[in-house]
Short mmCIF file of C-alpha atoms in Angstrom, two decimals:
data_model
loop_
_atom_site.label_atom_id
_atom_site.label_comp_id
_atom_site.label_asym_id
_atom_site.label_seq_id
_atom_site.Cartn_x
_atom_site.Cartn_y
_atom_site.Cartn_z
CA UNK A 268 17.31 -7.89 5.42
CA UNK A 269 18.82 -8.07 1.74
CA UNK A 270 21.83 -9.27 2.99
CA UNK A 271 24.17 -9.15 6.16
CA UNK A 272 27.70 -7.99 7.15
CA UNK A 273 29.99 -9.47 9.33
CA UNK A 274 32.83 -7.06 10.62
CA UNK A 275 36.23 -8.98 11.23
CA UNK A 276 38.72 -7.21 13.44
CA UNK A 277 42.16 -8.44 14.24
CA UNK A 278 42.85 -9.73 17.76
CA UNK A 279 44.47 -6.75 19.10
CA UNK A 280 41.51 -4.73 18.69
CA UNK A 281 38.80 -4.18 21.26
CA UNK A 282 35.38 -4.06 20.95
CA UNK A 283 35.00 -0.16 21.55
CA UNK A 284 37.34 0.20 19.40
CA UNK A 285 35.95 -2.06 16.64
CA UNK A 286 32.50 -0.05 16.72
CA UNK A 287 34.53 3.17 16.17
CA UNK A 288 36.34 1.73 13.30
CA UNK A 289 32.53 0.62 11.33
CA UNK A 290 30.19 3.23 13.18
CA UNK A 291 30.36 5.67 10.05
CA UNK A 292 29.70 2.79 7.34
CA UNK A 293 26.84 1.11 9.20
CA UNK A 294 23.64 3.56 8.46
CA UNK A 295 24.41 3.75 4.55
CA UNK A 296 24.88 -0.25 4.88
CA UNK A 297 21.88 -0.36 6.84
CA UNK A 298 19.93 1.58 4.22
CA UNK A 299 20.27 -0.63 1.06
CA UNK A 300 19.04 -3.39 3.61
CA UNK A 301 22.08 -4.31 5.45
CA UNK A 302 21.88 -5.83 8.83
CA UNK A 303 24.97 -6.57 11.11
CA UNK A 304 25.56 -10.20 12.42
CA UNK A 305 28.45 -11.94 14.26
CA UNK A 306 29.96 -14.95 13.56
CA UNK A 307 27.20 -17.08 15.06
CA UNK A 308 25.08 -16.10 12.34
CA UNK A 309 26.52 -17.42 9.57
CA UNK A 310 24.25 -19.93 8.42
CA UNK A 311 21.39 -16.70 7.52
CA UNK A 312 19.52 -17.07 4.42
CA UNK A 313 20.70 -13.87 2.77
CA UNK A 314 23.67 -13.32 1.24
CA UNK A 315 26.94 -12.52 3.65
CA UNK A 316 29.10 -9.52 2.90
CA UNK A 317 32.63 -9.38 4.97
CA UNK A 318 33.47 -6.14 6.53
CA UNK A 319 37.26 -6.32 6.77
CA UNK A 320 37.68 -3.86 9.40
CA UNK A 321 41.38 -4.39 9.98
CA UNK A 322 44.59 -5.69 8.57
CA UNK A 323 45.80 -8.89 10.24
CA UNK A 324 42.37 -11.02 10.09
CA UNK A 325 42.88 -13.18 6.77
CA UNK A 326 42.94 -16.53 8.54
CA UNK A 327 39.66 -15.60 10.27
CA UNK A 328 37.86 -14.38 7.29
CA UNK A 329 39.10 -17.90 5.41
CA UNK A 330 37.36 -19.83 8.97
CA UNK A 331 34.30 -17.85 8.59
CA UNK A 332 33.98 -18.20 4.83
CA UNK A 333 34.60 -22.17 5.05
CA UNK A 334 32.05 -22.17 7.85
CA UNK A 335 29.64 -20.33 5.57
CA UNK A 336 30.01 -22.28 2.90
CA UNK A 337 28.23 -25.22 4.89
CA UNK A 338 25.17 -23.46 4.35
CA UNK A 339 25.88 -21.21 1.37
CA UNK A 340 28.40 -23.28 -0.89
CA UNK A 341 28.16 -21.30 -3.89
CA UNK A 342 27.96 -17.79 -2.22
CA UNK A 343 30.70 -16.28 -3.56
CA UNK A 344 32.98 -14.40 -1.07
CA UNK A 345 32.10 -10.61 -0.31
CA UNK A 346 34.83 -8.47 0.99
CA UNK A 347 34.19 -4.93 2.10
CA UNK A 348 37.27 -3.30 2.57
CA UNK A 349 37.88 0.64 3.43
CA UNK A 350 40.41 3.17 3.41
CA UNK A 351 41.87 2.47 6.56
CA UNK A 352 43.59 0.09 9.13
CA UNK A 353 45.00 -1.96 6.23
CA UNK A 354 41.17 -3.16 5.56
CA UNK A 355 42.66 -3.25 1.81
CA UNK A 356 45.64 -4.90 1.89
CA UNK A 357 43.81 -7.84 4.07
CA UNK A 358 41.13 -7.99 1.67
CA UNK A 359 43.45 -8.68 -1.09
CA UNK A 360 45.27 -11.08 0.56
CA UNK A 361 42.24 -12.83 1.31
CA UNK A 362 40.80 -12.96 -2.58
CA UNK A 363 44.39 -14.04 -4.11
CA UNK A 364 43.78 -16.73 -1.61
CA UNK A 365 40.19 -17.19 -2.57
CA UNK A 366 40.93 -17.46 -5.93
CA UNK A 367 44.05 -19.46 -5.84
CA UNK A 368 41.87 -22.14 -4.39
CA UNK A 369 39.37 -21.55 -7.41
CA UNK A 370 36.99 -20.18 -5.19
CA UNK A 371 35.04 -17.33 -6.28
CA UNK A 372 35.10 -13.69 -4.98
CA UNK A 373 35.01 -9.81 -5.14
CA UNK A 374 36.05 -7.00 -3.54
CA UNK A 375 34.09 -3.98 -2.74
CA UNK A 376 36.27 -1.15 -1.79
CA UNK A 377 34.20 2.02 0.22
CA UNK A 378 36.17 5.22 -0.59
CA UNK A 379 34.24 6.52 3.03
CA UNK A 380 30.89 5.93 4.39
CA UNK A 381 29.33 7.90 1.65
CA UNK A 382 30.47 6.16 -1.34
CA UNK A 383 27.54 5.97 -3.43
CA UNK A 384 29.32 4.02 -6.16
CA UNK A 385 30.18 1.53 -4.00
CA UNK A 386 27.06 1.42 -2.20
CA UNK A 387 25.48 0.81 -5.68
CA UNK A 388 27.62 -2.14 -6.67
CA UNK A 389 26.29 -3.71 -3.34
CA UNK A 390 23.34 -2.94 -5.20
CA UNK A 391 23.91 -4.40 -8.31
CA UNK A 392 25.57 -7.83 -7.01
CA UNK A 393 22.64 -8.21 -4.36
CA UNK A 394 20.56 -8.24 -8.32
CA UNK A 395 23.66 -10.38 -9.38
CA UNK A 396 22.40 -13.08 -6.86
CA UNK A 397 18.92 -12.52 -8.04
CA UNK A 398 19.68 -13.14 -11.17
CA UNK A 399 21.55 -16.47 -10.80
CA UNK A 400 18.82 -17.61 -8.74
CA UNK A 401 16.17 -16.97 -11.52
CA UNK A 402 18.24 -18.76 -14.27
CA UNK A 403 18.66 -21.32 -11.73
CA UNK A 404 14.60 -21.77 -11.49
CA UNK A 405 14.37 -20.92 -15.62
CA UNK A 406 13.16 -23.48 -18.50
CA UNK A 407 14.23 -23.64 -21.55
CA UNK A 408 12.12 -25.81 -24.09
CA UNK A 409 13.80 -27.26 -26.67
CA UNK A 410 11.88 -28.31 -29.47
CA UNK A 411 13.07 -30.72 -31.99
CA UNK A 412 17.15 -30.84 -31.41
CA UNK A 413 20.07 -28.20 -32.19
CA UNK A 414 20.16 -27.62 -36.81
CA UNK A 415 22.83 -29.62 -37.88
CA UNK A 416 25.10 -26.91 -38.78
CA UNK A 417 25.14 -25.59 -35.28
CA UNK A 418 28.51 -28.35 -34.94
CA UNK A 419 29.69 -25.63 -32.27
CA UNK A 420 26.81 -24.93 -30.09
CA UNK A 421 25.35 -28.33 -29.26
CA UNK A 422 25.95 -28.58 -25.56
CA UNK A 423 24.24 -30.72 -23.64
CA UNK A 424 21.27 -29.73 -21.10
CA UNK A 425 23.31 -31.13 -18.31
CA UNK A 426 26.33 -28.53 -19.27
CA UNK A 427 23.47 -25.71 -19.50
CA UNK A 428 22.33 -26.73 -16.09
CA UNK A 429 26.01 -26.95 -14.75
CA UNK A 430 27.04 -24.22 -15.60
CA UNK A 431 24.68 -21.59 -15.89
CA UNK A 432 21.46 -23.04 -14.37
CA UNK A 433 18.26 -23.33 -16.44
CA UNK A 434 16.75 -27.03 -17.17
CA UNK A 435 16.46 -27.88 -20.63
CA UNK A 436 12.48 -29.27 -21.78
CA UNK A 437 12.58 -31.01 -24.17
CA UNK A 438 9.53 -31.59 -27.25
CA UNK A 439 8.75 -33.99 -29.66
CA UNK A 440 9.16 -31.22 -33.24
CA UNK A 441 6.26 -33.56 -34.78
CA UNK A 442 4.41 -33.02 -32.01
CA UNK A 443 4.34 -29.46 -31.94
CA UNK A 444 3.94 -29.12 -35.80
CA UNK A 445 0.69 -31.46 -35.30
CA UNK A 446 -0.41 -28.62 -32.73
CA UNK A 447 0.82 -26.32 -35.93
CA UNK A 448 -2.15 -27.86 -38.00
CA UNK A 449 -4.76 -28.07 -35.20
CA UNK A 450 -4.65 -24.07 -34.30
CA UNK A 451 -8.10 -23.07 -33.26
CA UNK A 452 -9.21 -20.30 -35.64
CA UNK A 453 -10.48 -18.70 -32.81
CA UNK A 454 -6.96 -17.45 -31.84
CA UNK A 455 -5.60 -16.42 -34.69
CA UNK A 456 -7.54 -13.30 -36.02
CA UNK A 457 -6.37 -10.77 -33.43
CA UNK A 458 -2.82 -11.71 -33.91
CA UNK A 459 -3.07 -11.56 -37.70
CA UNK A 460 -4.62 -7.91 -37.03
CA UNK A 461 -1.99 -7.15 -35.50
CA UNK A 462 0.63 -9.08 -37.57
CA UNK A 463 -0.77 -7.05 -40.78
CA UNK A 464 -1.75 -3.67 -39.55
CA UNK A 465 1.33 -2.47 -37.62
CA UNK A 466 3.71 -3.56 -40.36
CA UNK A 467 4.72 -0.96 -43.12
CA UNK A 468 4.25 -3.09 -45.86
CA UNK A 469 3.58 -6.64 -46.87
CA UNK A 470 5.52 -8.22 -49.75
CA UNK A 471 5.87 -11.37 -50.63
CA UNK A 472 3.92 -12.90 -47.79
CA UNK A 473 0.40 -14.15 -48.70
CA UNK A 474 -2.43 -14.02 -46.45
CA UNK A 475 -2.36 -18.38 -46.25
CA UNK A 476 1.17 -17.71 -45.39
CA UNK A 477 0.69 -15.16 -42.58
CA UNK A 478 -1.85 -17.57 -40.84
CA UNK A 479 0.29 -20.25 -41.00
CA UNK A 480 3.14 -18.28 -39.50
CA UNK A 481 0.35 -17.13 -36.63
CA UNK A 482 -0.54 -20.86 -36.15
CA UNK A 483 3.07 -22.07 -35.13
CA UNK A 484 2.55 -19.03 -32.51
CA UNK A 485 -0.14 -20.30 -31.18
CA UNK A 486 1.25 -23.99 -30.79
CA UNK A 487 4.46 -22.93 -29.16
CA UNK A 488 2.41 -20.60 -27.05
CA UNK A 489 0.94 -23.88 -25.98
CA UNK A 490 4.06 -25.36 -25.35
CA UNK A 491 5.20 -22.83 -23.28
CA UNK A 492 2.27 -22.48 -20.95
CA UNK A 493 2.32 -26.73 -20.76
CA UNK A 494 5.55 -26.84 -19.43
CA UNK A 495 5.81 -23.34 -17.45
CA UNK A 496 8.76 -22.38 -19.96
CA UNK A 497 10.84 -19.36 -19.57
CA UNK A 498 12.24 -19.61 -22.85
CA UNK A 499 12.27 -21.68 -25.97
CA UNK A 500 14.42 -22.26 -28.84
CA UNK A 501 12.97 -24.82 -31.86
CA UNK A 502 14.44 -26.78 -34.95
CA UNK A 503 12.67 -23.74 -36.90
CA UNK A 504 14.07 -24.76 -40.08
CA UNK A 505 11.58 -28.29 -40.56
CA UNK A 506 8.97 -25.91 -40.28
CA UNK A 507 10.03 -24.89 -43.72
CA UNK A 508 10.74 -28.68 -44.61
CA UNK A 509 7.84 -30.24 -43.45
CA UNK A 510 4.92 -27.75 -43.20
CA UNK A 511 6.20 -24.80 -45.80
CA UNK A 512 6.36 -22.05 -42.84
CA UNK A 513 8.64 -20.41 -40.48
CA UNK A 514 8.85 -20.00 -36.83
CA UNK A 515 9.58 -15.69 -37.40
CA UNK A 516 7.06 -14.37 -36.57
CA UNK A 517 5.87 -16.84 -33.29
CA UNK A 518 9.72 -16.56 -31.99
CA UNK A 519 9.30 -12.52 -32.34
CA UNK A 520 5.89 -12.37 -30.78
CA UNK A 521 7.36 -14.78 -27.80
CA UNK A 522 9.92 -12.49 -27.40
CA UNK A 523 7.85 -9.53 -27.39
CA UNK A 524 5.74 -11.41 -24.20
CA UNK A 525 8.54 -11.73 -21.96
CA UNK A 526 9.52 -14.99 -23.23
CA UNK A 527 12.56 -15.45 -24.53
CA UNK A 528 12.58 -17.19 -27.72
CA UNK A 529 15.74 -18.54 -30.04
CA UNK A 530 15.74 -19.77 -33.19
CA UNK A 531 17.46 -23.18 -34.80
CA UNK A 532 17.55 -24.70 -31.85
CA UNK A 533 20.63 -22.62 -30.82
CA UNK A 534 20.42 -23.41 -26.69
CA UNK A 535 23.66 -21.45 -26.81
CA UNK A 536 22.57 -18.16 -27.93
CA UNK A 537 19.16 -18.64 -26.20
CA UNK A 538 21.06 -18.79 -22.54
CA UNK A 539 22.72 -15.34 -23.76
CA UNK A 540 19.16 -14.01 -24.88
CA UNK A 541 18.00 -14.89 -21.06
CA UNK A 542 20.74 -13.50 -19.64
CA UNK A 543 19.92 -10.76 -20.92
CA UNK A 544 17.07 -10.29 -20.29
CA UNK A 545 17.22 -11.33 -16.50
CA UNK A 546 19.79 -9.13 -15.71
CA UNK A 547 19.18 -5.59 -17.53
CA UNK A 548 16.01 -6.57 -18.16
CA UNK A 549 16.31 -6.21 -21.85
CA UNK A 550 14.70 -7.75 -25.06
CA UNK A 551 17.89 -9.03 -27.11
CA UNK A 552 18.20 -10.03 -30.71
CA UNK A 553 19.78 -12.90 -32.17
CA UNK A 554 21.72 -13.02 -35.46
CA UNK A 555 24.36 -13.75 -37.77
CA UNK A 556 27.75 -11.79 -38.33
CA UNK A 557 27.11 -11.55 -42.03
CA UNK A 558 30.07 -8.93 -43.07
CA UNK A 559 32.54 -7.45 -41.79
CA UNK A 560 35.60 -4.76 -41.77
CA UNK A 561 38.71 -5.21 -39.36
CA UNK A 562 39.45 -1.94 -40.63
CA UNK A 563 36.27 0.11 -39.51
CA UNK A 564 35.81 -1.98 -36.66
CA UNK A 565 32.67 -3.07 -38.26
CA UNK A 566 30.08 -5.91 -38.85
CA UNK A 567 26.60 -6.29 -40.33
CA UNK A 568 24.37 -8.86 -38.80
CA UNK A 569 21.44 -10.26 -39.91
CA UNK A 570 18.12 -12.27 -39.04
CA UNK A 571 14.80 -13.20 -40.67
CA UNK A 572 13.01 -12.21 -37.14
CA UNK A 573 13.12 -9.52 -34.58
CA UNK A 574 11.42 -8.94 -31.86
CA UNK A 575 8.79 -5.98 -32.63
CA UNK A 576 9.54 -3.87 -29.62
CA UNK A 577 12.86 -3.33 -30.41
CA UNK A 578 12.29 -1.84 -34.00
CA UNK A 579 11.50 1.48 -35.29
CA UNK A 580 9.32 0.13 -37.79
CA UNK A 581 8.84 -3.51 -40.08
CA UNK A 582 7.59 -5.10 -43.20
CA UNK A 583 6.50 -8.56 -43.68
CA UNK A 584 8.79 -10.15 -46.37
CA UNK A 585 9.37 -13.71 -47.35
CA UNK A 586 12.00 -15.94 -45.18
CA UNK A 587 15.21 -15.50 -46.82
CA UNK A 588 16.83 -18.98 -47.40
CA UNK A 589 13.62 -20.96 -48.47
CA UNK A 590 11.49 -17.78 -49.72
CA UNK A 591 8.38 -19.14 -47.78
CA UNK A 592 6.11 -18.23 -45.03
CA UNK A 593 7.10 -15.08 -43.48
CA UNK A 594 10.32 -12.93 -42.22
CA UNK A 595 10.18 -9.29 -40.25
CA UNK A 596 12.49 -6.97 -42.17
CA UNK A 597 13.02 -5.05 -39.25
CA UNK A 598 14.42 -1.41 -39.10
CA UNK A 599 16.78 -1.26 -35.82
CA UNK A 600 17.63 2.15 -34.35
CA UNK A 601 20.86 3.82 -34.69
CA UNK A 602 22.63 4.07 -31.01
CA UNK A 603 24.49 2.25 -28.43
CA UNK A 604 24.56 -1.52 -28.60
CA UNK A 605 26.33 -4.27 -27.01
CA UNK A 606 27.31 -7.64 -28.52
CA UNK A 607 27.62 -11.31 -26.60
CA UNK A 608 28.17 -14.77 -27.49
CA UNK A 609 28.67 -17.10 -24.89
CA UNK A 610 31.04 -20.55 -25.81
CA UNK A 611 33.01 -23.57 -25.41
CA UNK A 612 31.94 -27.03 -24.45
CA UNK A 613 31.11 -26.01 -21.25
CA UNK A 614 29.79 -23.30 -22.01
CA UNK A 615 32.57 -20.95 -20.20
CA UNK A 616 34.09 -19.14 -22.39
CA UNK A 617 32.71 -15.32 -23.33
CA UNK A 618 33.11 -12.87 -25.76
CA UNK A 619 31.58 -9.08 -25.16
CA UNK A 620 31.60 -5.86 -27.12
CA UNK A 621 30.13 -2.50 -27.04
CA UNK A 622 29.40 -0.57 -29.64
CA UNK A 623 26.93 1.89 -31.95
CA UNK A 624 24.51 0.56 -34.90
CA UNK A 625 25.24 2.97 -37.54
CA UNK A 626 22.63 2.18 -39.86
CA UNK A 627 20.17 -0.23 -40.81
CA UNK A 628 20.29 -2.51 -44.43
CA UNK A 629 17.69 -3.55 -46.68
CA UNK A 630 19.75 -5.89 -49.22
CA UNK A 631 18.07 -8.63 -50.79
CA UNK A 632 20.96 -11.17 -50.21
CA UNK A 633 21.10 -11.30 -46.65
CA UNK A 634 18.22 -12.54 -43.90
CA UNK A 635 16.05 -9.72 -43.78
CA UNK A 636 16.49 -7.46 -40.76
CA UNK A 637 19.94 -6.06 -41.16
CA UNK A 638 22.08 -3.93 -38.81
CA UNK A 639 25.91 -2.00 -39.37
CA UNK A 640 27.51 -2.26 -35.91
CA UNK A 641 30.32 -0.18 -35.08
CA UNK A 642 32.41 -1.80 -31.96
CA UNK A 643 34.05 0.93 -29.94
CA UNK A 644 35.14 -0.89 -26.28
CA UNK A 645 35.47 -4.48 -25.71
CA UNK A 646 36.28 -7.34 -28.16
CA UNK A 647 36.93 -6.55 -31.98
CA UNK A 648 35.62 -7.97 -34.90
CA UNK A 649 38.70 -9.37 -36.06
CA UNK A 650 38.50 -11.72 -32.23
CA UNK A 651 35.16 -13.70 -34.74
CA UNK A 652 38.20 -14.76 -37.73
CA UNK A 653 40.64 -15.59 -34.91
CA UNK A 654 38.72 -17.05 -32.11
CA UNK A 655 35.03 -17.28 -32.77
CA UNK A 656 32.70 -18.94 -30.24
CA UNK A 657 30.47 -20.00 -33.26
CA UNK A 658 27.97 -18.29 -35.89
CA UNK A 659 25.16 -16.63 -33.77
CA UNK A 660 25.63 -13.16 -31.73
CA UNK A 661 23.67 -11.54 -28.96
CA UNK A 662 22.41 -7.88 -29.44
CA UNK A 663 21.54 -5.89 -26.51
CA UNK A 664 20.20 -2.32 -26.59
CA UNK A 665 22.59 -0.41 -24.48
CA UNK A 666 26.19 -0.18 -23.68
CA UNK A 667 26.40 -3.00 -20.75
CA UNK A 668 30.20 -4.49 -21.21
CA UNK A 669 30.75 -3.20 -17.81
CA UNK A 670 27.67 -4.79 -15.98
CA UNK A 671 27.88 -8.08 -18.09
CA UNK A 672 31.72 -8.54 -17.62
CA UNK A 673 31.22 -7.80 -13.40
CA UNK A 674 28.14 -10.55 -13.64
CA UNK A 675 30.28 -13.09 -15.48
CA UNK A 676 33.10 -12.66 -13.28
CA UNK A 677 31.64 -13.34 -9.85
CA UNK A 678 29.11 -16.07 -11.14
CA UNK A 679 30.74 -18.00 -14.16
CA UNK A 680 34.36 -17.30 -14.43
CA UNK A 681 35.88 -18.56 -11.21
CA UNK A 682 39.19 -19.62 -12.46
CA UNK A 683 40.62 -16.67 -14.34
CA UNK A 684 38.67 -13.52 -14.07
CA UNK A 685 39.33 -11.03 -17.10
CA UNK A 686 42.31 -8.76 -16.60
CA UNK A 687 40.63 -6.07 -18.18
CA UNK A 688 40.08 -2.31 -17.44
CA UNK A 689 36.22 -1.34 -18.42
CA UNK A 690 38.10 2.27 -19.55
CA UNK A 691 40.76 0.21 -22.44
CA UNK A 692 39.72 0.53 -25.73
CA UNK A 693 39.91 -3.37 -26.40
CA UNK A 694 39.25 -6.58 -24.46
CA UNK A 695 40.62 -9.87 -25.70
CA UNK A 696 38.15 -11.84 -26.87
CA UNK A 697 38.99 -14.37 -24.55
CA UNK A 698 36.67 -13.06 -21.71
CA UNK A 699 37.90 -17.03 -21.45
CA UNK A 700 38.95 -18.06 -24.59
CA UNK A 701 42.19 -18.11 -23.67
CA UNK A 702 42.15 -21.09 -21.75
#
């Protein structure tokens, strides 16, 4: 069973009568893994869906949803409402209540027994629940603390935890760059190979400095498997200070394993990288607005690493800022992106838009993979003057606004969800900043 329904009929309705009103939905329900229970059941491990079968049963679907919340208290609540016997108008009743009482909930309305849409968003939330339960089990290391210009996107690990679930790890930074110097040499030749071979070109990198890039990999590929890490973000810019190096190419390779990797010690962006990547099951990249034109609608961003999977080709270049160790100058694809950055002190706040890259840049006075990204649905790139959420943005391959926004609604924003049509042409770019 992926999850159960409970069908709530008013009081004037029979039990024959009852099984005539659901008998149609059941087999599709049944088929994506639905199993009927009664209201003795309510305390079963998988999620609970609320078949509204009839108007006149809000004060019994509020009973059974405060008696399942003994068991499940942060289940949100599941309405399935239909086209007839005033399932709908009961089911909104029910989530204005829900949600007056900050209590968080959804409706999913079945157009008839063979509504494959709706059948599919079952789907998707039944993943939804996945996918909070995995960020709830995740790890993010933390090596060294947040750069000190990151003033906006300090929060603290019990505010990560709070609100969106993964424990923060936290490592000594002179630890790890003592692991940095004691690299077996053993490990490093195959990922040089492959470092130096696949890339287009090498500039200004030396081959010291491309070791020394491939021995930070190594250490925080220690760190990781020492602490069973999910992800990892790291002070990457002492690497430069203190050992004349750069974190690049280790975050990129990290990345390119499955584990998500941030850099500056941004915990911020790195939640939105594992987001990501748990729900669409997408490698993300993290950058910096570096331009931009309200008129086009347009913005370049720009990073000195990139995950190698997600490029059409690379060179090895110098680090921008500090013109050490190594950079990827990345070439991204042209097509359909979307953009995230996740905000505020409690880290509730949410800004999304979907767009196209249009081209890829090579100029020598920004970080050194460079993308032009046209927004066409969502937020606007004049939202990042008026209300940014702070420096760093999210990339995703993929339009997702849709899947993102219907994630963040259910499992984040409880208190105001976004009034917001997925078919507008703009969002505001308070997907909570408006509070």
């Amino acid at each position: 069973m992926s999850f159960g329904y409970v069908p709530i009929a008013s009081i004037l309705l029979g039990e024959d009568a009852l099984d005539q009103i659901i008998a149609p939905y059941e087999p599709n329900l049944n088929r994506i893994g639905g199993e009927r229970l009664d209201a003795g059941q309510l305390a079963a491990p998988a999620p609970i869906f609320y078949l509204v079968a009839t108007g006149g049963t809000e004060g019994a679907i509020l009973e059974l949803r405060a008696a399942r919340s003994k068991s499940a208290p942060d289940e949100p609540a599941f309405l399935l409402a239909h086209p007839g016997n005033n399932s709908l108008p009961a089911a909104l009743e029910v989530l204005a209540r829900l949600q007056q009482d900050g209590d968080p909930g959804r409706i999913f309305y079945l157009k008839g027994p063979s509504d494959t849409d709706g059948h599919q968003r079952i789907t998707d939330t039944l993943h939804d629940l996945d996918v909070r339960r995995a960020l709830r089990q995740a790890r993010i290391g933390l090596v060294g603390e947040p750069s000190d210009w990151l003033v906006a996107s300090m929060p603290d690990p019990v505010v990560v935890r709070e609100t969106w679930g993964p424990e923060v790890v936290p490592s000594d930074l002179s630890a790890v760059q003592e692991m940095v110097r004691a690299a077996p040499q053993d490990e490093l030749a195959a990922h040089i190979a492959s470092l130096v071979n696949q890339a287009t070109g090498v500039h200004e990198p030396s081959s010291t400095e491309i070791e020394d890039v491939v021995r930070v990999y190594v250490a925080l590929r220690q760190i990781v498997d020492q602490h069973a890490l999910d992800a990892i973000t790291v002070r990457c810019f002492d690497l430069v200070l203190d050992l004349k190096t750069t974190g690049c190419f280790a975050l990129a390779q990290l990345a390119d394993e499955g584990i998500i990797a941030g850099c500056e010690g941004d915990l911020v962006s790195t939640v939105g990288l594992l987001w990501a990547h748990k729900l669409l099951g997408q490698v993300a990249w993290m950058a910096n607005p570096a331009q931009l034109d309200e008129n086009r609608n347009t913005l370049w961003l720009a990073h000195c690493t990139v995950p190698r999977t997600i490029v059409q080709d690379y060179c090895l270049r110098s680090h921008f800022e500090s013109g050490l160790g190594v950079g990827i100058q990345g070439t991204l694809p042209t097509g359909p992106v979307t953009l995230l950055r996740i905000g505020g002190q409690a880290m509730d706040q949410l800004w999304l838009a979907e767009g196209d890259i249009i081209q890829a840049g090579y100029a020598e006075n920004l970080c050194r993979t460079q993308a032009e990204v046209q927004l066409t649905r969502g937020g606007a790139v004049e939202d990042l003057l008026n209300a940014p959420l702070g420096n760093h943005l999210v990339l995703v391959p993929g339009h997702h606004l849709a899947r993102l926004q219907a994630w963040w609604e259910t499992m984040i924003d409880h208190e105001q969800p976004l009034l917001y049509s997925p078919n507008t042409a703009s969002m505001a770019s308070s997907t909570s900043s408006a509070r």
